[in-house]
Short mmCIF file of C-alpha atoms in Angstrom, two decimals:
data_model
loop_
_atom_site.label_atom_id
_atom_site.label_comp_id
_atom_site.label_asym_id
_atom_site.label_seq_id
_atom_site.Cartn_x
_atom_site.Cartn_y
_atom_site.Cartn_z
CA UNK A 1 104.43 157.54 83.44
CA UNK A 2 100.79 158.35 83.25
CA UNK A 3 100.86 158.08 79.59
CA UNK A 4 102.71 154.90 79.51
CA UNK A 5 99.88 153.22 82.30
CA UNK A 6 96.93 154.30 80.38
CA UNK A 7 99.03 152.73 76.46
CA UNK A 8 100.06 149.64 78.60
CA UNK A 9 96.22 148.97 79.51
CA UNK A 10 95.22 149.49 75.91
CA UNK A 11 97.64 147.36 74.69
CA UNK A 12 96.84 144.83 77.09
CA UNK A 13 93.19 144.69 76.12
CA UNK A 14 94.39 144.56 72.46
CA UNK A 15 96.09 141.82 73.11
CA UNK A 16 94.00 139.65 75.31
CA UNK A 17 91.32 140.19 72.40
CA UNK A 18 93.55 139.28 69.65
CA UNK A 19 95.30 136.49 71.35
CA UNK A 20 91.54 135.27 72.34
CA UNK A 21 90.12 135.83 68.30
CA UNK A 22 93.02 133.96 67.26
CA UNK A 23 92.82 130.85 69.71
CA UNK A 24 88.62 130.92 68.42
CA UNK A 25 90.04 131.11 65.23
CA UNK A 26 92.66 128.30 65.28
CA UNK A 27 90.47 125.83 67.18
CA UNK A 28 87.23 126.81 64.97
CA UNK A 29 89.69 125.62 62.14
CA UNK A 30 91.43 122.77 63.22
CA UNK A 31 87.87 121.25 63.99
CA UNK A 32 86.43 122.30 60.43
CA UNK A 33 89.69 121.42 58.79
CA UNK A 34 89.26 117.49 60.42
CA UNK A 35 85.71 117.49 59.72
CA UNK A 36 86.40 118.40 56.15
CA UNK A 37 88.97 116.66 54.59
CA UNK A 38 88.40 115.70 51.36
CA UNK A 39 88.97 112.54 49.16
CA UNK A 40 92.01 113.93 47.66
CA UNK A 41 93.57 114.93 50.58
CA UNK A 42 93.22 111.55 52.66
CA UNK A 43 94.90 109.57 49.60
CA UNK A 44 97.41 112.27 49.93
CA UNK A 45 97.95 111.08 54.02
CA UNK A 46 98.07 107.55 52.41
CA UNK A 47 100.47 107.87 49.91
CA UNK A 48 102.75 110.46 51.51
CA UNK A 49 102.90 108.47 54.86
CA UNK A 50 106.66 107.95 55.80
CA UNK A 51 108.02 104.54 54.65
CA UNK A 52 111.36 103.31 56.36
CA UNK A 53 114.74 103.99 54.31
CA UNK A 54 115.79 100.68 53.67
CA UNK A 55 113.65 97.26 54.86
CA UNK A 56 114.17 93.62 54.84
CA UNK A 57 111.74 91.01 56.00
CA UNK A 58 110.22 87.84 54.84
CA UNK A 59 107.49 87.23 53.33
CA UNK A 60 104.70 83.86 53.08
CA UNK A 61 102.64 83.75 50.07
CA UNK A 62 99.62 81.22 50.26
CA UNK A 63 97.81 80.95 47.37
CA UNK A 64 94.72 79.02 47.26
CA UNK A 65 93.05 78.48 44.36
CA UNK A 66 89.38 78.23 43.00
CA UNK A 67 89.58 74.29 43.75
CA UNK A 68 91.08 75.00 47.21
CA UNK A 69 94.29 73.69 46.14
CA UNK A 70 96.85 75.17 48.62
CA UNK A 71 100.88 76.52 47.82
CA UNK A 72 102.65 78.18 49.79
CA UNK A 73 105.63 80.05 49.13
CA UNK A 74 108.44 81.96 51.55
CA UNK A 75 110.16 84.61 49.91
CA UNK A 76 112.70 87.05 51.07
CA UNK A 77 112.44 90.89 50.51
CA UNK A 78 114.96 94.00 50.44
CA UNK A 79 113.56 97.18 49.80
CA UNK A 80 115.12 100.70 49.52
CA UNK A 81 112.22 103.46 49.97
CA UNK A 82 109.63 103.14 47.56
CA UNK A 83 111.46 102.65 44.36
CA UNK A 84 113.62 99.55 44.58
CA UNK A 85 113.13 96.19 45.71
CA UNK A 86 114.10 92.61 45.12
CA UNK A 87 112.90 89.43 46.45
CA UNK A 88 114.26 85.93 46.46
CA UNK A 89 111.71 82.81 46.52
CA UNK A 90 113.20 80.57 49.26
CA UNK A 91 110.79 77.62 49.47
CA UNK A 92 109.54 75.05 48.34
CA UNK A 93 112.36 73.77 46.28
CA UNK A 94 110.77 74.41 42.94
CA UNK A 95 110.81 77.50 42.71
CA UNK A 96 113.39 78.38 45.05
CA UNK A 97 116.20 80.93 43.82
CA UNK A 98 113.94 82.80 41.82
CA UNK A 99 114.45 86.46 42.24
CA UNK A 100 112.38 89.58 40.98
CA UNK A 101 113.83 93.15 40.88
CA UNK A 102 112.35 96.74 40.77
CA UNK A 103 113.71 99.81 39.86
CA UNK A 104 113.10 102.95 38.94
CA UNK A 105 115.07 104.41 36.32
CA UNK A 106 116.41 108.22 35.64
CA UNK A 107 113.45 108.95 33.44
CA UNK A 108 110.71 107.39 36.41
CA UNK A 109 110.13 104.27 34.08
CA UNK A 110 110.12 101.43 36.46
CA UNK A 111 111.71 98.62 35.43
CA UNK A 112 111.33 94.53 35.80
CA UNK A 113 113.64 92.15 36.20
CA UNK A 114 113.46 87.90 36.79
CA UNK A 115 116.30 86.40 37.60
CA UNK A 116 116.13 82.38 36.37
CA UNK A 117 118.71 80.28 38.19
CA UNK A 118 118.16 77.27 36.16
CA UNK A 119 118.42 78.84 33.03
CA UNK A 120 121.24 81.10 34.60
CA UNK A 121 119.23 84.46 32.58
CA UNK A 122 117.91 87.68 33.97
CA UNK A 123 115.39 89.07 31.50
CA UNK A 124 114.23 92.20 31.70
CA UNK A 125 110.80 91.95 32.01
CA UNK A 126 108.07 93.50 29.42
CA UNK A 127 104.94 95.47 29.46
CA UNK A 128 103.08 92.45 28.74
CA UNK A 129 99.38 92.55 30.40
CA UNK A 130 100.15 88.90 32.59
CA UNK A 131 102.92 90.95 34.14
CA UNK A 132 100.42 93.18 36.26
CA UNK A 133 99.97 90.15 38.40
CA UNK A 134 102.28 89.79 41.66
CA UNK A 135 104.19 86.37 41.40
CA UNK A 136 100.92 84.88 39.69
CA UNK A 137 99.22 85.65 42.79
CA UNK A 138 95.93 87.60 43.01
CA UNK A 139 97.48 90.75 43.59
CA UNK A 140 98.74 92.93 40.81
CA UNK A 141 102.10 95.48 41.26
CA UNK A 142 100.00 98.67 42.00
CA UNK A 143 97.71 96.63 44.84
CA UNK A 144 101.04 96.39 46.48
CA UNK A 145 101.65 100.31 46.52
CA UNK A 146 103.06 101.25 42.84
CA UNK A 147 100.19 102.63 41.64
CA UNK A 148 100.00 105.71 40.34
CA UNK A 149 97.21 108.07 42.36
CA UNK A 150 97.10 110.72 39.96
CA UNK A 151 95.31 108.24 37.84
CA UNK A 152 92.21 108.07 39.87
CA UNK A 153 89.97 111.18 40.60
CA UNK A 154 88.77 110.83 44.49
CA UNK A 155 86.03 111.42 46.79
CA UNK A 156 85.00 111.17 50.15
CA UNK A 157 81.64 108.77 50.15
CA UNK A 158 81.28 108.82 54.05
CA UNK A 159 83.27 108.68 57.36
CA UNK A 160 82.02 105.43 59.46
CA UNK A 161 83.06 104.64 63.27
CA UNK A 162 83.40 101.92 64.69
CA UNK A 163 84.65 100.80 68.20
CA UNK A 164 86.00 103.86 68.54
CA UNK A 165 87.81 103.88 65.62
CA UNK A 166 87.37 106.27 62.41
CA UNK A 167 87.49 104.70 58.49
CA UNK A 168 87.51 107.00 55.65
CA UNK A 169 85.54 105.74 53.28
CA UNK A 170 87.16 107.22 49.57
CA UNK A 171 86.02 106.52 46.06
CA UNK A 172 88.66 106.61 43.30
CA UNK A 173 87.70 106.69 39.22
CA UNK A 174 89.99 105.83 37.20
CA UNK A 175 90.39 109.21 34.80
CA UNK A 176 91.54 107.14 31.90
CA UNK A 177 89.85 103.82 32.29
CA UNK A 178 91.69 101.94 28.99
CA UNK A 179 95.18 103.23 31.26
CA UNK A 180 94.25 102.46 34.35
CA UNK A 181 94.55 99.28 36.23
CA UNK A 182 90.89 99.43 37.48
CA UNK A 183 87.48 101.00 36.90
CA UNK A 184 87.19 102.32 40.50
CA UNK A 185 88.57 101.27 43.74
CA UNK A 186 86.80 102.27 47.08
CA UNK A 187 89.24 102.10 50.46
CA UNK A 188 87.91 101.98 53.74
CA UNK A 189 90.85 104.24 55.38
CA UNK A 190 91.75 104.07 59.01
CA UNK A 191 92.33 107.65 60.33
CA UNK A 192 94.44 106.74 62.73
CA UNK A 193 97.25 105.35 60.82
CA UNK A 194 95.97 106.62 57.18
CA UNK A 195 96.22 102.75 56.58
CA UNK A 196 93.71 100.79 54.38
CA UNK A 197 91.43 98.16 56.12
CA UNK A 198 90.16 97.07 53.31
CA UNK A 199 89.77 97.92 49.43
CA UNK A 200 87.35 97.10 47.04
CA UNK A 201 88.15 96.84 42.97
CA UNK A 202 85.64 97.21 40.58
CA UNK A 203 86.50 96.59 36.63
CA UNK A 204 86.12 99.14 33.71
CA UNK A 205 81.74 97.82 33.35
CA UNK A 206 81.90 98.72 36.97
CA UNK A 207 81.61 95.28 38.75
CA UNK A 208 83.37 94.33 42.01
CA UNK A 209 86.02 91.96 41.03
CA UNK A 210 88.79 91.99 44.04
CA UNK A 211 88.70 92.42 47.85
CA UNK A 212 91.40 93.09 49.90
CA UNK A 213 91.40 92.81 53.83
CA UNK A 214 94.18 94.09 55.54
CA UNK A 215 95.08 92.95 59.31
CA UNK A 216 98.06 92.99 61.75
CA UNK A 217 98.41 96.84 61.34
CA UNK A 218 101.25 97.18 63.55
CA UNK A 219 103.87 100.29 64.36
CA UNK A 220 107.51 99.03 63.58
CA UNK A 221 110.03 101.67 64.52
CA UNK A 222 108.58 104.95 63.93
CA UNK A 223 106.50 103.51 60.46
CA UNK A 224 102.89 102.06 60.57
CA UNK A 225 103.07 98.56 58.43
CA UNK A 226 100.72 95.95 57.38
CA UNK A 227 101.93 92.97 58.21
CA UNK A 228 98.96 90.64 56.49
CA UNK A 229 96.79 91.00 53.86
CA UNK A 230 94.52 88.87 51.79
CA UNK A 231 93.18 89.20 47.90
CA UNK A 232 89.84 87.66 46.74
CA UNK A 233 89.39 87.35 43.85
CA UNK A 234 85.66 87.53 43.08
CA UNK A 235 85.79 86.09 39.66
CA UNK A 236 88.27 83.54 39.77
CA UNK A 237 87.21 82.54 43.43
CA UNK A 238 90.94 82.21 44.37
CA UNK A 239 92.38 83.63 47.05
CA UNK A 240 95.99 85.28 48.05
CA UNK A 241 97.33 85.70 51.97
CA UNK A 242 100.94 87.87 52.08
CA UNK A 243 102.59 87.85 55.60
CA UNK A 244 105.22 89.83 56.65
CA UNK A 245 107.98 88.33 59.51
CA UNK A 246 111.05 89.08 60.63
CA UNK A 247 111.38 93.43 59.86
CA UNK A 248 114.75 94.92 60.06
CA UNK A 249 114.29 98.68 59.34
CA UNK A 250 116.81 100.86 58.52
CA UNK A 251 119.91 98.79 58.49
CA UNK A 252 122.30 98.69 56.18
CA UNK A 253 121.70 96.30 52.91
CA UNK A 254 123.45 93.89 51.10
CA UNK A 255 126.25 96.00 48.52
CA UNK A 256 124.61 95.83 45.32
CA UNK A 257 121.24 94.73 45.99
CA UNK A 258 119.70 96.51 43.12
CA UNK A 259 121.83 95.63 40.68
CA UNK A 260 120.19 93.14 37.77
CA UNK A 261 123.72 91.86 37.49
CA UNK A 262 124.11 90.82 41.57
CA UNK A 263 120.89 88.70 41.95
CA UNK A 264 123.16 85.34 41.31
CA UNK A 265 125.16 86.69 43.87
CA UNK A 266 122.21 87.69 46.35
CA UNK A 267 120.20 84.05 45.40
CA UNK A 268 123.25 82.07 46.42
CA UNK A 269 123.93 83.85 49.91
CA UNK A 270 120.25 83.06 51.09
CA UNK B 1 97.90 93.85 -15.60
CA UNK B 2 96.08 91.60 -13.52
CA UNK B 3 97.37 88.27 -14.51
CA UNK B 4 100.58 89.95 -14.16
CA UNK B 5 100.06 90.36 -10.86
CA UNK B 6 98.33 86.95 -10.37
CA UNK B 7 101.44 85.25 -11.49
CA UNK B 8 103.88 87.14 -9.34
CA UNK B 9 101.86 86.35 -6.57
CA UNK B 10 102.27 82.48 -7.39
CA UNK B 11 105.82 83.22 -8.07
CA UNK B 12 106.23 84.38 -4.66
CA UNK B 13 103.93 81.72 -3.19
CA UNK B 14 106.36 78.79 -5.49
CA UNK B 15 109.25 80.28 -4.29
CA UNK B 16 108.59 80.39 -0.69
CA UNK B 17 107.91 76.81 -0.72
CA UNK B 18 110.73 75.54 -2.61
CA UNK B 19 112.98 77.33 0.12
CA UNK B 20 111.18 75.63 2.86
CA UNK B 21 111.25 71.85 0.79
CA UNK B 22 114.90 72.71 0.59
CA UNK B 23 115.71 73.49 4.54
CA UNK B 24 113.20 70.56 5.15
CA UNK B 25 115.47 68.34 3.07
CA UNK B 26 118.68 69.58 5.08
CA UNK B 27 116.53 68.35 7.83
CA UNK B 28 114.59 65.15 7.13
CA UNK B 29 117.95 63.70 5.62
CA UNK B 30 120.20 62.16 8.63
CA UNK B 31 123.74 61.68 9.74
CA UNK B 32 125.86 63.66 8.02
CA UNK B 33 127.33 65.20 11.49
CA UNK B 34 128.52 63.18 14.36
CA UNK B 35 127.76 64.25 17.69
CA UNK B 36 130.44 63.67 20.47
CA UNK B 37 128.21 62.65 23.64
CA UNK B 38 128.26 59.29 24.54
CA UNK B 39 125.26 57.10 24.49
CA UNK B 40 123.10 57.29 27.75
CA UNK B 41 124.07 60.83 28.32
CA UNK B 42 120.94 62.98 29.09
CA UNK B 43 119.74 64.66 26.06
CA UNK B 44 121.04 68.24 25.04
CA UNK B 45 118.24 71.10 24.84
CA UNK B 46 118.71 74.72 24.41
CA UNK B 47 115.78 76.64 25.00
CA UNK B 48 114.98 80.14 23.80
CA UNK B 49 112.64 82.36 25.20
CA UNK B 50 112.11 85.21 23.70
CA UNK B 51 109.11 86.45 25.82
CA UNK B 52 109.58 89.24 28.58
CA UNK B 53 106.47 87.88 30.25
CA UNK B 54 106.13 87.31 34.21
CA UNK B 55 103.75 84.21 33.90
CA UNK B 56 105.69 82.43 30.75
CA UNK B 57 109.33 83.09 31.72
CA UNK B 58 108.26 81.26 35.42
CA UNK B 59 106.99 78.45 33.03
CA UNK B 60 110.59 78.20 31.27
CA UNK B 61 112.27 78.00 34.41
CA UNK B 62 110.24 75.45 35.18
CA UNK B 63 110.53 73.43 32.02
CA UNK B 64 114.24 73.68 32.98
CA UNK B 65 114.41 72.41 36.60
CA UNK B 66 111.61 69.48 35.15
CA UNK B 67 113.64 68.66 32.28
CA UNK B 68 117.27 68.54 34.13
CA UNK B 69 115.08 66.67 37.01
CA UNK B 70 113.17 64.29 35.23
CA UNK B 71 115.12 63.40 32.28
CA UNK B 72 118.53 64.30 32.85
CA UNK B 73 118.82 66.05 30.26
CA UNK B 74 121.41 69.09 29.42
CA UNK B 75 120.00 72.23 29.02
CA UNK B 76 120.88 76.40 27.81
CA UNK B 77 119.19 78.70 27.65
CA UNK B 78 118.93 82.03 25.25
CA UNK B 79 117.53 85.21 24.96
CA UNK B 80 117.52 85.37 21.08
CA UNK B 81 117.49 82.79 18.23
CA UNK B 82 121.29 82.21 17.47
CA UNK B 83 122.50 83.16 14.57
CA UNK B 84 126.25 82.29 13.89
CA UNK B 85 127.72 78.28 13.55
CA UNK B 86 127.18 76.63 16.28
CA UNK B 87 130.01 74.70 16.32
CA UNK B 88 130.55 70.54 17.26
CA UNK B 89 127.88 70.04 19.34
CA UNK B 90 124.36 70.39 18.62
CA UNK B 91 121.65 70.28 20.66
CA UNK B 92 118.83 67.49 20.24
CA UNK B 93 116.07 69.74 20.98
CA UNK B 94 115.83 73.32 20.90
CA UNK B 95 112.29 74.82 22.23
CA UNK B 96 111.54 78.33 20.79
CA UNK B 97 108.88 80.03 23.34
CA UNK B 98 107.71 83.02 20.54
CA UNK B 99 107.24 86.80 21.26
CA UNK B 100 104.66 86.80 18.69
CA UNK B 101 102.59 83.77 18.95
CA UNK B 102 100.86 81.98 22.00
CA UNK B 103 102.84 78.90 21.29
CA UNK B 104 105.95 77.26 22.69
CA UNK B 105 107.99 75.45 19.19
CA UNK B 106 109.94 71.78 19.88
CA UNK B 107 112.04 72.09 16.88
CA UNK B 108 114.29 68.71 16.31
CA UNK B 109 116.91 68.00 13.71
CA UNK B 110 115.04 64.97 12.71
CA UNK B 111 111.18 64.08 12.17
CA UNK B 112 109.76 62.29 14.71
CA UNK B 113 107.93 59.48 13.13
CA UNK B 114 111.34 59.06 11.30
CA UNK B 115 113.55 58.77 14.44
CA UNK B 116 114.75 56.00 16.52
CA UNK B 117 112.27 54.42 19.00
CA UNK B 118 114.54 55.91 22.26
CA UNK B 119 114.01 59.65 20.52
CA UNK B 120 110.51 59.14 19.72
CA UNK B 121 109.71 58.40 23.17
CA UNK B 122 111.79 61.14 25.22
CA UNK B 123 110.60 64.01 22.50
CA UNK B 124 107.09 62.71 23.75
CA UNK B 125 107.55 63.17 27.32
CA UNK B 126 109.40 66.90 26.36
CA UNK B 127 106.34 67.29 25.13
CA UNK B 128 104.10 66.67 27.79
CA UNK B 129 106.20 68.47 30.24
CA UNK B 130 106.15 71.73 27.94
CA UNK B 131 102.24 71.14 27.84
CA UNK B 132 102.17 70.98 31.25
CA UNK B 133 104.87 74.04 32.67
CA UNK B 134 103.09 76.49 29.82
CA UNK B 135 99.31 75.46 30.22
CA UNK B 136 98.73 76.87 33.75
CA UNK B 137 97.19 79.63 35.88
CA UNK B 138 98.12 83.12 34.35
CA UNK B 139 99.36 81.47 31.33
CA UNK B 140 98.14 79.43 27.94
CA UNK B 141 100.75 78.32 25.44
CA UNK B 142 100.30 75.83 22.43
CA UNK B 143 103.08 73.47 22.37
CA UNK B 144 103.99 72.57 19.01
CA UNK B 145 106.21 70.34 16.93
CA UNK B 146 108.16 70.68 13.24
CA UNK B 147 105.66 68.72 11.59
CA UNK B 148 102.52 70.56 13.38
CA UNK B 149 102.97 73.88 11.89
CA UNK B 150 105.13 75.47 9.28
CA UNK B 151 106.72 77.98 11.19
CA UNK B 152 108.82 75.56 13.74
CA UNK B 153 109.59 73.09 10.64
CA UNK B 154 111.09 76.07 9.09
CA UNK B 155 113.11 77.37 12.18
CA UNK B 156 113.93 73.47 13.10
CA UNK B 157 115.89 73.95 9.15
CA UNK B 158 117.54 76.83 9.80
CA UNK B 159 118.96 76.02 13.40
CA UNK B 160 119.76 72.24 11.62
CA UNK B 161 121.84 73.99 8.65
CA UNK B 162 123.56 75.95 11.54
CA UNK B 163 124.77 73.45 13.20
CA UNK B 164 122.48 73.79 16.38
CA UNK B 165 120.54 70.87 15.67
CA UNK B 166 121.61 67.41 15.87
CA UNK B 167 120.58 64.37 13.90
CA UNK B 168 119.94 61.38 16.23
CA UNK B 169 123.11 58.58 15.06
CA UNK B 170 121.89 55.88 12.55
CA UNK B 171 121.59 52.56 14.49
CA UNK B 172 124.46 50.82 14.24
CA UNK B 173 124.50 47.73 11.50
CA UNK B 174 125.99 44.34 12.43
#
C-alpha cells in the first residue's frame, strides 16, 4: 500500500510535468507554425480549399472595352468539382445558345469544346494561343482557377492587416516562363477564407499587365465563393466584371451534362 | 547539272500553272449545271472552318446568324473541305476559314466581275459581313476572294469540278 502511495505520487508528478511540457509545446507550435507559414503552403490552403460537388448558377459578364463600349452577357453554368463544366450564353440574342465545355480526360489533358447552334457543330477546341482568353473577355482559363500551381515557385513577400483582417501577400515565378501563362503573379490572400482579394499579373519582361479585384466573398453552404470579380487589363485598358447569382450546390445535374454530344440538348432546355 | 536542275524547276513551276489555268477554266466558264432553287430564294453558302480557335470559331457563328439574318441566305457548315460529289445542289458561296493562314477564303463558282449584277452585289455585302465578324477584338482575319489570291481561286476550282459550287444561271434571252 505504502509502495503503491509513494509510485502513485511519482507518477503523478510525471505526469503533471509531461502533460504541462506538452501543452508549452503544442501552443509554442501552433503559434510558430501560424506565424510561419510559407508561400508554398498558403497556395496550398488556396488550391486545396473544398469546392462543392456539383454547382449551378448564373453568371453576368460585362465587358467594357478600351472605348467604354459596354456588352453584357448572361450565361448559365454547371460545374462538377473542379474538372468539368459547361456554360450556355443566354442573352443577348446574338450570341445566345452558345455553349462551352470542359473536361478532363483519362490522361489529365483538359479538353475544349464550343458548341455552335447556328452552324449546328461542336468543335473541339485547339491549343491555339487566342484560346487562353475566357469568352474573349479579359480573363484567361487559369485566372478562373485551372491553372496549374506547380508552375510557379512561391514566396511569402509580407503579411498586411487591415481592419482586423489578415492578407497574405505571396509572390509566384513562373519556373518555365515560355510555358507559363505569366511572368509572376502576386495575390493578396485573405487568411480567413484562403480567398484572393486581389491578384496582380506581370508578363514574362516583368511588367504589370492585369489586375484582378475580387468582392462579394460570401459562405454558400459549407464552401467560401466569390461571387464578383473584375479584370483590368492594364494594356488594353478594357475591363471584365463576372457575377455570380442564383447558387444551387450540391444538387443533382442535368443527365449528361458533360457530354460534347448533349450540349444541343442542354442549349434547347434553357 | 545545273541547268538540269534549272529546267526541272521551270518544269515544275509550268506545270503547276497549267493545272491551275485548267481548274480556272472549269470555273470561269458558266452554265453547264442547273441549279434547282427557285429565283428569290436566299442564297446557298456552306462554310468551312477548319480552325479550333475560341476567338475565330465565335466569329463563324456569327457570320452564320448575320448571314441567315441579313440576307436570308441558306447556310452549312463543315469541319473539313469535302471531298466526294456533291451531288444536285451546289452551293453559291462556300467560305473556307484556313488552319494555316490568317485569312477567311469566299470561293464562288463564277468570277465576280463576270457575274450577274444581283450576284455581284450580294457577294459584296458577304464580304463586308466576313470583314466585319473576323476583324474584331481577340481576332484578325483577311477576307479574301478567288481572284485576290491564288490559293482560294484554286480551291474555288476544285469545289466547282466537285459539284459544290454553283454557276449563277445565264440571264434568260427573249
Amino acid at each position: 500500500m505504502i509502495k503503491t502511495n509513494y509510485l502513485s505520487s511519482v507518477q503523478k508528478k510525471s505526469l503533471i510535468g509531461l502533460l504541462a511540457l506538452t501543452l508549452l509545446v503544442s501552443i509554442a507550435g501552433t503559434g510558430l507554425h501560424a506565424q510561419s507559414l510559407t508561400g508554398p503552403e498558403i497556395i496550398r490552403k488556396v488550391d486545396g480549399a473544398p469546392v462543392p460537388e456539383t454547382l449551378n448558377a448564373t453568371l453576368t459578364m460585362k465587358l467594357v472595352n478600351e472605348k467604354g463600349e459596354k456588352k453584357v452577357r448572361k450565361l448559365e453554368a454547371w460545374k462538377r468539382g473542379t474538372e468539368s463544366s459547361v456554360m450556355v450564353f443566354r442573352k443577348p440574342d446574338s450570341v445566345a445558345g452558345i455553349a462551352l465545355l470542359k473536361t478532363v480526360a483519362e490522361d489529365g489533358r483538359e479538353k475544349t469544346w464550343l458548341y455552335l447552334p447556328s452552324l449546328d457543330m461542336t468543335k473541339e477546341m485547339g491549343q491555339e494561343s487566342e484560346n487562353r482568353n475566357f469568352m474573349s473577355s479579359d480573363f484567361t482559363y487559369e485566372d478562373l482557377g485551372s491553372r496549374n500551381v506547380d508552375e510557379y515557385t512561391y514566396s511569402l513577400l509580407r503579411k498586411e492587416n487591415s481592419n482586423g483582417e489578415t492578407a497574405y501577400v505571396v509572390e509566384g515565378k513562373a519556373k518555365d516562363p515560355e510555358k507559363a501563362g505569366y511572368g509572376k503573379i502576386k495575390s493578396w490572400i485573405d487568411g480567413k477564407n484562403w480567398k484572393p482579394k486581389k491578384v496582380e499579373y506581370y508578363d514574362r519582361e516583368g511588367k504589370l499587365i492585369k489586375v484582378q479585384q475580387n468582392s462579394n466573398i460570401e459562405k454558400v453552404g459549407d464552401y467560401w465563393v466569390v461571387k464578383k470579380m473584375t479584370m483590368k487589363n492594364k494594356g488594353t485598358g478594357s475591363k471584365t466584371t463576372l457575377t455570380w447569382r442564383d447558387y444551387r450546390i450540391n444538387r443533382e445535374l442535368p443527365e449528361g451534362v458533360f457530354n460534347p454530344q448533349n450540349l444541343p440538348k442542354l442549349v434547347e432546355e434553357g | 547539272m545545273v541547268n538540269l536542275k534549272n529546267r526541272f524547276g521551270s518544269m515544275l513551276v509550268v506545270s503547276a500553272l497549267a493545272l491551275i489555268l485548267v481548274f480556272s477554266a472549269g470555273v470561269i466558264s458558266y452554265g453547264e449545271k442547273e441549279t434547282t432553287r427557285e429565283p428569290g430564294d436566299g442564297l446557298s453558302m456552306l462554310i468551312v472552318d477548319r480552325t479550333g480557335s475560341f476567338a475565330t470559331s465565335m466569329g463563324t457563328e456569327m457570320l452564320a446568324r448575320n448571314l441567315t439574318d441579313q440576307l436570308s441566305a441558306n447556310v452549312r457548315a463543315k469541319r473539313e473541305i469535302p471531298e466526294e460529289f456533291g451531288g444536285k445542289d451546289p452551293f453559291d458561296i462556300v467560305f473556307v476559314v484556313s488552319k494555316r493562314v490568317p485569312q477567311v477564303w469566299v470561293l464562288t463558282g463564277f468570277v465576280p466581275y463576270k457575274a450577274p449584277e444581283d450576284k455581284r452585289k450580294a457577294l459584296k455585302g458577304v464580304h463586308k459581313l466576313a470583314n466585319k465578324v473576323y476583324n474584331r477584338e481577340g481576332s484578325s482575319r483577311e477576307v479574301v476572294g478567288i481572284v485576290d489570291d491564288l490559293a482560294p481561286a484554286a480551291w474555288a476550282s476544285y469545289l466547282s469540278r466537285y459539284g459544290w459550287l454553283g454557276r449563277p444561271e445565264r440571264p434568260q434571252s427573249n
